[in-house]
Amino acid sequence: MKRRLAWFGLVGLLWAVNASGSELTLRILQTTDLHMNLLNYDYYQDKSTEQFGLAKTSTLIKAARAEATNSLLFDNGDLLQGSPMGDLIAKIKPLAHGQVHPAYKVMNRLAYDAANLGNHEFNFGLPFLRRALEGANFPYVNANVYLSDPGRAAGGTEHAFTPYVLLDRQFRDASGQRHLFKVGVIGFVPPQIMNWDRAHLEGQVVARDMVEVARKYVPEMRAKGAQLVIAIAHSGFEKGEVGGLGENAVSRLAEISGVDVILFGHSHAEFPSPAFAGHPKVDLARGTINGVPSVMPGRWGDHLGVVDLRLDNQGGAWKVVGSQSSIRPIFDRGANKSLVEADPAVAREVATEHAQTLAYVRDKVAVSSAPIYSYFAQVSDDPSVQIVSNAQTAYVKRAMQGTEYEKYPVLSAAAPFKAGGRQGWSYFTDIPAGPLAIRHAADLYVYPNTLKAMLLTGADVKEWLEMAAGQFNRIDPRGASVQTLINESFPAYNFDTIDGVSYELDLTEPAKYAVNGKMQSATANRVRNLRFQGEPINLEARFVVATNNYRAFGGGNFPGLNATKVVLDAPDESRQVLIQYLSLVDALTPGKLVNPSADENWRILPVPGVTLSFLSASAAIRYLPNHPSIRLIKDNGDGSALYALGRP
């Protein structure tokens, strides 16, 4: 009897120990949208910077790890493209098999645990991407890109990449006891890659809805023993309803049972931050979406994402019982000062590639007769957009010679790429008059787009401009005396202006199209006095319009623009088209200066009694003498200034 009581006592003691369970903390770290900014160096300005670069983030990573007993480090894609160093490795001195990409030289040293693919990983084609990934000493995941199967409309069943991984790790609890842990990591990319990089991907892969694929694989990961599931989504967080094949699907991913943590990116924003205060199911204090710990750390390494988890196994299985998400900056924007020193080890790892990039970007191609800047590109005709448009027009006119399309007039659509906003008040083009180098061309055209041309009617052109005019807020002529001009939710790279026609914008009218391209006011007519060669445009006439692959294949959801209307599918990158144009001007007439001046073919109509205000960099103040229609209202002292369009 005593032996039986003793046995029951031992069982009770064991049960009590198990019931009390263990508790441990786990820190999850994330970088995203680095865009090959490995160093704190601005190749476009040819000088070091305190405001971005993985070399700076590396210092934060090391500090965050030192504070935590257990940690994991992930990257969320858009890594391999975005700076001249990325172009150098992909195009100028192409990466060879067996050669380690400079990004992975750095990331291998930092011992990343896993990474996800972003949409820009596909910009240089699948062969380059696979060759680059060979150098990563950590696994890559993507679950929603499949190999194409010509016999199946939706593609095959074979994944193009590893859909998820189960990482076996050993974590220590508060008492120092070690626990074996299986961490599931699954990755997603916007299915829109099939439009954005159609030339590289069509016939090779297909992309499916992120949420649909997550619903399939998260339970499978759990069934295979994942005690924690981390979804790394190269996707943003939209406030409204997100349907199937959505680009920004984080809100829906947060509703999937079994997802413990979401690491997201793509939109270059920061979460948690006040910018998301109005979004549904958000707890900004804790940094959760629908109760799921989530983080998005900006872009270019300007922040480190941190998710601190508290887990216990009191119920016999590890569960998240507490969390705190945060972002750590490398730069204090308010005080305009650096918060961390760059990690010198990063510079040592990529010293050779850095030197090669500097030699590349400093190569002179032409001489400009005037400065080229983008400070006012969203409110007036602009030299940084004009020179790109001129280059596109010249290229397409040559390409159309001898074809059935030679008879049609050539127009050119272009947009400002560097326009401050979320990217910061230093994110503008500002090139002084004088020598133009490769770095300046890369500054003017930051994306590796290719040139396309579309055959459109005058009516198509008008609708294109109506969609672009959605960049502006509606101005009430009977409203406040000062009204904000620019709709901050409208991406600057979707504000196309079209050269070869002239027009005016009446912003007392509502926007005809919403930011997502859906019709919202069928009778709206912001585009006024649209003319070709001085006469009202014939809406039935045909035009060849130069643009880029992103726009031609549906990027930005512009009405009527799709691949069926492409008549020139040029292989040349838009940036190279610009370089060729600049070089040709110099070669045809040695010593002739390139004139980038805007031709003032469009303007915003004034609204009597209303000051149209907008923000830009305070650095633009010195160019105000060139713009009699723009005046300074206030220098904000933080790198920005408030301006007004029109005379008082």
XYZ file of C-alpha atoms in Angstrom:
648
model
C 0.000 0.000 0.000
C 2.828 2.373 0.895
C 4.565 1.493 -2.402
C 1.352 2.282 -4.338
C 0.946 5.628 -2.533
C 4.560 6.479 -3.257
C 4.017 5.678 -6.964
C 0.931 7.891 -7.128
C 2.902 10.617 -5.357
C 5.655 10.445 -7.985
C 3.112 10.593 -10.827
C 1.464 13.589 -9.174
C 4.781 15.341 -8.839
C 5.602 14.705 -12.510
C 2.149 15.941 -13.549
C 2.593 19.083 -11.472
C 5.969 19.790 -13.081
C 4.495 19.245 -16.543
C 1.434 21.332 -15.724
C 3.582 24.243 -14.633
C 5.428 23.872 -17.929
C 8.344 25.868 -19.211
C 8.448 29.374 -20.578
C 10.887 30.837 -23.048
C 11.296 34.003 -25.046
C 12.146 34.149 -28.730
C 13.209 37.217 -30.677
C 12.498 37.253 -34.411
C 14.424 39.784 -36.509
C 13.586 40.899 -40.043
C 15.098 42.920 -42.851
C 13.156 43.632 -46.030
C 13.364 45.551 -49.306
C 17.106 46.119 -49.006
C 17.329 46.640 -52.788
C 21.065 45.981 -52.827
C 21.812 48.824 -50.450
C 24.431 46.776 -48.663
C 26.550 49.769 -47.715
C 25.523 53.132 -46.335
C 26.500 54.654 -49.674
C 24.348 56.587 -52.145
C 25.750 55.722 -55.572
C 23.512 58.284 -57.272
C 24.957 61.120 -55.198
C 28.347 59.376 -54.992
C 28.709 59.852 -51.252
C 28.116 58.026 -48.003
C 24.791 58.332 -46.211
C 23.529 57.874 -42.675
C 19.956 57.090 -43.689
C 20.110 53.598 -45.196
C 22.263 50.551 -45.791
C 22.564 47.007 -44.419
C 25.940 47.995 -42.964
C 23.975 50.131 -40.500
C 21.249 47.544 -39.923
C 23.951 44.975 -39.190
C 24.892 46.935 -36.084
C 21.259 46.815 -34.935
C 21.079 43.083 -35.670
C 24.122 42.348 -33.531
C 22.801 44.471 -30.663
C 19.329 42.898 -30.818
C 20.821 39.401 -30.769
C 23.042 40.222 -27.816
C 19.965 41.241 -25.795
C 18.075 37.999 -26.442
C 18.555 34.445 -25.222
C 17.008 33.028 -28.405
C 16.733 34.696 -31.800
C 16.104 34.057 -35.486
C 16.938 36.347 -38.433
C 15.021 36.506 -41.723
C 15.010 38.568 -44.914
C 11.843 39.301 -46.880
C 13.098 39.848 -50.394
C 13.555 42.634 -52.927
C 17.198 42.140 -52.147
C 19.003 41.643 -55.467
C 17.783 44.687 -57.418
C 17.617 48.401 -56.739
C 21.087 49.941 -56.674
C 23.888 50.282 -59.238
C 25.739 47.470 -57.466
C 22.783 45.203 -58.205
C 22.894 46.234 -61.871
C 26.645 45.649 -62.005
C 26.352 42.078 -60.724
C 23.383 41.237 -62.952
C 24.283 43.041 -66.185
C 27.710 44.644 -66.345
C 29.931 42.012 -64.719
C 27.448 39.121 -64.634
C 27.613 36.721 -61.728
C 29.212 33.416 -62.727
C 28.293 29.959 -61.437
C 30.215 29.309 -58.249
C 30.656 33.023 -57.536
C 28.967 34.286 -54.380
C 26.713 37.273 -54.886
C 27.867 40.214 -52.703
C 24.490 40.265 -50.924
C 25.111 36.724 -49.718
C 28.682 37.466 -48.719
C 27.186 39.853 -46.188
C 24.139 37.823 -45.224
C 26.091 34.586 -44.793
C 28.359 36.411 -42.360
C 25.289 37.631 -40.485
C 23.975 34.038 -40.364
C 20.437 34.547 -41.606
C 18.146 31.640 -40.783
C 15.967 31.832 -43.921
C 14.724 34.275 -46.552
C 11.783 34.909 -48.858
C 11.689 36.012 -52.490
C 10.378 39.476 -53.386
C 8.912 40.542 -56.711
C 12.101 42.352 -57.750
C 14.071 39.111 -57.421
C 12.576 38.201 -60.810
C 13.674 41.390 -62.602
C 16.827 39.854 -64.054
C 15.266 36.532 -65.065
C 15.117 33.063 -63.537
C 18.612 31.871 -64.609
C 20.270 34.793 -62.833
C 18.052 34.357 -59.769
C 18.863 30.657 -59.426
C 22.562 31.329 -59.962
C 22.522 34.000 -57.264
C 20.638 31.818 -54.759
C 23.364 29.184 -55.004
C 25.528 31.460 -52.872
C 23.116 31.694 -49.934
C 24.061 29.533 -46.938
C 20.469 29.603 -45.713
C 17.203 28.349 -47.227
C 14.900 30.392 -49.447
C 11.145 29.876 -49.431
C 8.304 30.670 -51.796
C 5.012 28.776 -51.816
C 2.900 30.465 -54.486
C 5.085 30.290 -57.608
C 4.770 27.043 -59.554
C 6.489 25.694 -62.644
C 4.357 26.197 -65.719
C 2.621 23.195 -67.253
C 1.319 23.912 -70.780
C -1.332 21.226 -70.311
C -2.879 22.944 -67.297
C -4.500 26.370 -67.439
C -3.513 27.113 -63.850
C -0.011 25.719 -64.237
C 1.508 22.584 -62.800
C 1.710 21.182 -59.300
C 5.482 21.432 -58.949
C 6.814 24.375 -57.003
C 9.403 26.589 -58.648
C 11.059 27.055 -55.245
C 10.923 25.395 -51.831
C 7.456 26.330 -50.480
C 8.380 26.134 -46.795
C 11.059 24.874 -44.446
C 10.959 23.398 -40.963
C 13.940 24.747 -39.057
C 15.183 22.567 -36.193
C 16.478 24.851 -33.492
C 17.426 24.567 -29.829
C 16.145 27.286 -27.498
C 16.832 27.876 -23.801
C 14.115 28.710 -21.317
C 14.393 31.062 -18.342
C 16.064 28.384 -16.206
C 18.630 27.555 -18.863
C 17.044 24.258 -19.876
C 17.305 23.509 -23.594
C 14.304 22.633 -25.766
C 14.262 21.265 -29.289
C 12.024 23.402 -31.432
C 10.671 23.051 -34.971
C 9.987 26.426 -36.590
C 7.991 26.480 -39.817
C 8.749 29.253 -42.310
C 6.644 29.827 -45.443
C 7.038 32.569 -48.058
C 4.846 34.441 -50.538
C 5.254 36.942 -53.382
C 2.620 39.051 -55.188
C 1.147 37.074 -58.111
C 1.454 40.297 -60.118
C 5.026 39.233 -60.957
C 3.428 37.545 -63.959
C 2.562 41.005 -65.299
C 5.526 42.961 -64.002
C 8.128 40.503 -65.338
C 6.111 38.855 -68.066
C 9.044 38.685 -70.488
C 11.118 36.726 -67.963
C 8.408 34.473 -66.561
C 5.744 33.730 -69.164
C 5.716 30.050 -70.108
C 8.098 29.164 -67.291
C 6.176 29.738 -64.063
C 2.727 30.703 -62.820
C 1.832 32.517 -59.607
C -1.197 31.741 -57.435
C -3.115 33.574 -54.752
C -1.096 33.897 -51.551
C -3.982 33.243 -49.188
C -5.237 30.210 -51.094
C -1.777 28.632 -50.964
C -1.310 29.521 -47.283
C -4.563 27.745 -46.397
C -3.194 24.621 -48.015
C 0.276 24.556 -46.503
C -0.018 25.997 -42.988
C -2.005 22.931 -41.758
C 0.514 20.687 -43.506
C 3.371 22.409 -41.707
C 1.579 21.907 -38.395
C 0.962 18.242 -39.200
C 4.688 17.787 -39.845
C 5.521 19.095 -36.393
C 5.886 22.876 -36.744
C 5.504 24.314 -33.243
C 5.639 27.873 -34.541
C 4.646 29.074 -38.032
C 6.150 32.254 -39.460
C 4.654 33.611 -42.679
C 7.099 35.809 -44.583
C 4.941 37.697 -47.057
C 6.429 40.090 -49.570
C 3.122 41.894 -49.503
C 1.661 45.060 -48.056
C -1.299 45.805 -45.802
C -4.292 47.488 -47.439
C -7.139 48.973 -45.456
C -9.991 47.910 -47.726
C -11.297 44.598 -48.995
C -8.651 42.418 -50.666
C -9.888 39.930 -53.238
C -8.298 36.923 -54.865
C -4.807 37.318 -56.336
C -4.387 40.452 -54.235
C -1.028 42.193 -54.259
C -1.260 43.375 -50.653
C -2.842 40.454 -48.807
C -1.466 40.723 -45.276
C -4.877 41.429 -43.734
C -6.191 38.136 -45.130
C -3.083 36.170 -44.183
C -3.600 37.312 -40.588
C -6.964 35.541 -40.582
C -5.502 32.097 -41.341
C -5.538 29.744 -38.377
C -2.112 28.427 -37.477
C -0.073 31.479 -38.489
C 1.799 32.720 -35.413
C 3.864 35.578 -36.859
C 3.720 37.651 -40.051
C 6.814 39.356 -41.425
C 5.794 41.609 -44.287
C 7.177 44.243 -46.663
C 6.917 45.258 -50.333
C 5.268 48.646 -49.760
C 8.328 50.205 -48.042
C 6.199 51.295 -45.091
C 6.709 50.800 -41.348
C 4.588 48.666 -39.038
C 3.797 49.201 -36.246
C 3.516 52.951 -36.807
C 0.808 55.638 -36.671
C 0.341 55.282 -40.442
C -1.698 52.139 -39.744
C -3.864 53.564 -36.961
C -6.993 53.463 -39.120
C -6.526 49.919 -40.379
C -8.927 47.216 -39.158
C -7.971 44.670 -36.488
C -4.739 46.493 -35.639
C -3.282 46.821 -32.150
C -0.492 49.351 -32.615
C 0.625 49.149 -28.993
C 1.425 45.446 -29.333
C 2.069 45.442 -33.061
C -0.522 42.860 -34.058
C -2.946 42.380 -36.956
C -5.997 40.329 -36.013
C -4.029 39.301 -32.931
C -1.054 38.025 -34.960
C 2.340 39.598 -34.111
C 3.468 41.385 -37.282
C 6.211 43.724 -38.417
C 7.331 45.630 -41.551
C 10.657 47.485 -41.229
C 10.617 50.056 -44.025
C 13.140 49.760 -46.829
C 16.852 49.793 -47.667
C 17.792 48.725 -44.158
C 16.542 51.937 -42.556
C 14.847 49.869 -39.821
C 15.192 46.454 -38.243
C 11.979 44.570 -37.549
C 11.745 42.963 -34.107
C 9.079 40.570 -32.833
C 9.509 39.394 -29.241
C 7.502 36.287 -28.382
C 6.763 34.678 -25.041
C 5.949 30.973 -25.365
C 5.032 28.279 -22.897
C 4.174 24.598 -23.089
C 1.902 24.416 -20.070
C -0.793 22.651 -22.101
C 1.661 20.121 -23.493
C 2.424 22.109 -26.681
C 4.267 25.358 -27.202
C 1.996 28.344 -27.705
C 2.500 32.076 -28.053
C 1.200 33.629 -24.833
C 2.568 37.133 -25.296
C 4.202 39.279 -27.946
C 5.565 42.702 -28.737
C 6.438 43.936 -32.233
C 8.586 46.975 -32.907
C 10.877 48.581 -35.466
C 14.314 49.946 -34.656
C 15.574 52.849 -36.819
C 19.135 53.536 -37.892
C 18.394 57.261 -38.238
C 16.383 59.770 -36.213
C 14.447 61.739 -38.826
C 13.141 64.308 -36.379
C 16.542 65.150 -34.948
C 18.254 64.512 -38.297
C 20.991 62.377 -36.766
C 22.441 58.908 -37.071
C 21.610 56.419 -34.325
C 24.176 53.700 -35.116
C 27.590 53.319 -36.666
C 28.060 51.186 -39.772
C 29.428 47.685 -39.241
C 32.903 47.778 -40.884
C 32.734 44.044 -41.608
C 30.140 44.687 -44.317
C 32.426 47.078 -46.192
C 35.239 44.537 -46.015
C 33.031 41.798 -47.482
C 32.050 43.809 -50.566
C 35.104 46.039 -51.024
C 35.828 44.677 -54.518
C 32.249 45.047 -55.745
C 32.008 48.523 -54.235
C 35.125 49.673 -56.094
C 33.812 48.180 -59.345
C 30.454 49.903 -58.848
C 32.100 53.269 -58.290
C 34.119 52.891 -61.481
C 30.952 51.965 -63.351
C 28.740 54.802 -62.113
C 31.403 57.464 -62.593
C 31.773 56.800 -66.331
C 30.819 60.010 -68.225
C 28.265 59.813 -71.072
C 27.260 63.429 -71.839
C 27.089 67.020 -70.570
C 23.897 68.767 -69.446
C 23.251 72.450 -70.065
C 21.017 72.769 -66.986
C 20.400 71.101 -63.636
C 18.065 68.110 -63.555
C 15.933 67.730 -60.444
C 12.624 66.139 -59.421
C 11.540 68.309 -56.478
C 8.460 69.613 -58.291
C 7.810 66.625 -60.593
C 4.408 65.910 -59.070
C 3.006 69.396 -59.647
C 4.598 70.732 -62.832
C 6.337 69.598 -65.989
C 9.738 68.439 -64.897
C 13.266 68.029 -66.337
C 13.916 64.621 -64.733
C 10.811 63.201 -66.420
C 11.300 65.204 -69.627
C 14.712 63.775 -70.410
C 13.462 60.191 -69.957
C 10.504 60.953 -72.205
C 12.786 62.449 -74.853
C 14.937 59.317 -74.831
C 11.911 57.024 -75.157
C 10.510 59.055 -78.054
C 13.796 58.989 -79.961
C 14.181 55.227 -79.485
C 10.635 54.361 -80.568
C 10.761 56.626 -83.632
C 13.889 54.778 -84.800
C 12.351 51.389 -84.027
C 9.139 52.188 -85.945
C 10.964 53.087 -89.173
C 10.157 50.639 -91.942
C 7.268 49.066 -90.031
C 3.520 49.342 -90.496
C 3.448 51.625 -87.436
C 5.805 54.240 -88.894
C 2.803 56.334 -90.006
C 1.529 56.928 -86.477
C 2.695 59.841 -84.287
C 4.867 58.841 -81.321
C 3.963 59.991 -77.816
C 5.858 59.157 -74.637
C 4.656 58.435 -71.108
C 6.949 58.774 -68.109
C 6.623 59.294 -64.366
C 8.743 60.657 -61.504
C 10.529 57.867 -59.646
C 12.271 59.861 -56.927
C 9.678 62.073 -55.281
C 10.332 61.954 -51.544
C 7.284 60.855 -49.592
C 7.700 57.535 -47.809
C 11.266 57.317 -49.088
C 12.327 60.433 -47.183
C 13.142 64.034 -48.015
C 16.498 63.153 -49.532
C 14.886 60.873 -52.111
C 14.909 63.216 -55.085
C 16.979 63.567 -58.211
C 19.298 66.583 -58.020
C 21.950 66.636 -60.733
C 23.894 69.874 -61.318
C 24.523 71.208 -64.797
C 27.665 69.689 -66.285
C 28.956 66.155 -66.893
C 26.402 63.345 -66.831
C 27.696 59.951 -65.740
C 26.148 56.477 -65.620
C 25.201 57.127 -62.010
C 23.052 60.037 -63.141
C 21.217 57.858 -65.650
C 20.624 55.318 -62.897
C 19.385 58.147 -60.691
C 16.917 59.258 -63.361
C 15.654 55.733 -64.011
C 15.954 53.620 -60.881
C 14.073 50.507 -62.076
C 15.305 47.801 -64.491
C 12.235 48.186 -66.711
C 12.361 47.489 -70.436
C 10.988 49.790 -73.132
C 7.641 49.028 -74.752
C 5.347 50.875 -77.137
C 1.576 50.548 -77.433
C -0.826 51.367 -80.253
C -3.632 53.431 -78.711
C -6.425 55.774 -79.698
C -6.791 59.381 -78.629
C -9.537 58.198 -76.272
C -7.103 55.717 -74.684
C -4.603 58.520 -74.167
C -7.210 60.651 -72.419
C -8.204 57.819 -70.060
C -4.519 57.189 -69.313
C -4.184 60.801 -68.245
C -7.442 60.687 -66.246
C -6.065 57.739 -64.265
C -2.751 59.534 -63.666
C -4.643 62.643 -62.499
C -5.887 60.573 -59.567
C -2.637 61.592 -57.893
C -4.376 64.798 -56.842
C -6.992 65.483 -54.212
C -10.211 67.154 -55.298
C -10.061 70.887 -54.702
C -13.222 72.565 -53.461
C -13.407 76.113 -54.918
C -15.720 77.090 -52.056
C -13.701 75.307 -49.398
C -10.716 76.218 -47.249
C -8.326 78.897 -48.485
C -5.403 76.413 -48.311
C -5.971 72.870 -49.612
C -3.576 69.929 -49.957
C -2.829 69.101 -53.556
C -1.347 65.581 -53.567
C -3.087 62.354 -52.573
C -0.341 60.616 -50.592
C -1.834 57.154 -51.199
C -1.201 57.510 -54.946
C 2.308 56.235 -55.870
C 4.434 58.840 -57.614
C 5.624 56.222 -60.107
C 2.025 55.972 -61.343
C 1.783 59.700 -62.065
C 2.441 59.427 -65.789
C 2.645 62.533 -67.897
C 2.473 62.153 -71.679
C 4.687 64.144 -74.034
C 3.683 64.871 -77.603
C 0.318 66.250 -76.521
C -0.595 69.262 -74.392
C -3.264 69.399 -71.695
C -4.482 70.994 -68.475
C -5.795 69.444 -65.264
C -8.942 70.761 -63.571
C -8.793 69.513 -59.987
C -12.160 70.929 -59.001
C -13.441 67.786 -60.740
C -13.387 64.465 -58.850
C -10.888 61.801 -59.846
C -12.408 59.552 -62.483
C -10.526 56.472 -61.260
C -9.591 55.222 -57.804
C -5.992 54.373 -56.933
C -6.720 50.718 -57.799
C -7.939 51.670 -61.284
C -11.638 51.173 -60.643
C -14.054 53.698 -62.095
C -15.449 55.896 -59.329
C -16.889 58.891 -61.208
C -17.873 58.127 -64.793
C -18.691 61.746 -65.681
C -15.503 63.233 -64.210
C -13.339 65.189 -66.620
C -10.108 66.403 -65.048
C -8.164 66.367 -68.324
C -9.039 69.541 -70.220
C -7.916 71.078 -73.504
C -6.136 67.896 -74.620
C -4.433 68.799 -77.904
C -2.151 67.242 -80.492
C -0.116 69.609 -82.673
C -2.196 72.508 -81.365
C -5.569 71.046 -82.331
C -8.102 69.215 -80.136
C -7.099 65.572 -80.132
C -9.063 63.218 -82.340
C -10.301 60.538 -79.948
C -10.382 58.002 -82.789
C -6.911 58.780 -84.119
C -4.126 56.291 -83.416
C -0.844 56.948 -81.662
C 2.184 54.870 -80.734
C 2.910 55.561 -77.074
C 6.309 54.751 -75.549
C 6.257 53.422 -71.990
C 7.800 50.649 -69.888
C 6.973 46.972 -69.383
C 5.404 47.628 -65.971
C 2.784 49.955 -67.401
C 2.291 48.119 -70.712
C 1.573 44.825 -68.975
C -0.960 46.191 -66.514
C 1.117 47.680 -63.706
C -0.792 50.386 -61.865
C -4.172 49.138 -63.154
C -4.488 51.810 -65.826
C -7.701 51.443 -67.851
C -7.261 49.874 -71.269
C -3.530 49.232 -70.964
C -2.553 45.614 -71.451
C -0.226 43.359 -73.413
C -2.603 43.056 -76.385
C -1.842 46.660 -77.362
C 1.959 46.328 -77.329
C 3.459 46.827 -80.802
C 7.099 47.180 -79.741
C 8.401 44.673 -77.227
C 11.951 45.997 -77.009
C 14.537 44.011 -75.049
C 16.471 47.127 -74.041
C 16.219 48.383 -70.492
C 14.725 51.856 -70.184
C 17.825 52.979 -68.329
C 20.022 51.800 -71.196
C 17.739 53.610 -73.634
C 18.432 56.793 -71.666
C 22.187 56.173 -71.668
C 22.123 55.544 -75.432
C 20.202 58.768 -75.978
C 22.626 60.825 -73.918
C 25.633 59.222 -75.602
C 24.127 59.748 -79.066
C 23.646 63.482 -78.500
C 27.313 63.773 -77.597
C 28.479 61.492 -80.422
C 26.491 63.166 -83.235
C 27.712 66.634 -82.342
C 30.813 66.457 -80.118
C 30.594 69.039 -77.396
C 26.844 69.585 -77.831
C 25.080 69.899 -74.519
C 22.021 67.887 -73.581
C 19.092 70.195 -72.838
C 16.843 68.594 -70.182
C 14.473 71.543 -69.810
C 10.796 70.656 -69.543
C 8.653 71.742 -72.480
C 5.718 72.772 -70.243
C 3.198 70.693 -72.195
C 0.885 70.298 -69.180
C -0.188 72.323 -66.166
C -2.608 72.353 -63.247
C -5.309 74.966 -63.638
C -5.420 77.517 -60.793
C -8.452 77.605 -58.488
C -9.337 81.231 -57.676
C -9.218 81.952 -53.960
C -7.530 78.647 -53.076
C -3.852 78.061 -52.322
C -2.794 74.617 -53.597
C -0.203 73.382 -51.109
C 2.216 70.462 -51.308
C 5.287 69.137 -49.522
C 8.715 68.651 -51.065
C 12.305 68.844 -49.875
C 13.645 72.076 -48.447
C 16.617 71.569 -50.801
C 14.273 72.665 -53.604
C 14.155 76.233 -52.295
C 17.240 77.184 -54.301
C 15.427 76.268 -57.538
C 12.383 78.456 -56.907
C 13.675 81.243 -59.220
C 13.225 78.754 -62.076
C 9.549 78.278 -61.148
C 7.584 81.533 -60.984
C 4.353 79.571 -60.427
C 5.663 77.961 -57.204
C 6.337 79.754 -53.926
C 7.551 78.782 -50.466
C 5.070 78.771 -47.597
C 7.272 77.350 -44.831
C 10.568 75.547 -44.323
C 9.683 72.826 -41.803
C 13.228 72.395 -40.536
C 13.221 68.597 -40.953
C 14.361 68.418 -44.559
C 10.881 69.185 -45.890
C 9.160 72.411 -46.840
C 5.601 73.428 -47.633
C 5.093 75.042 -51.028
C 2.170 76.556 -52.923
C 1.334 76.243 -56.585
C 0.142 79.476 -58.175
C 0.490 83.113 -57.246
C -1.097 84.425 -54.002
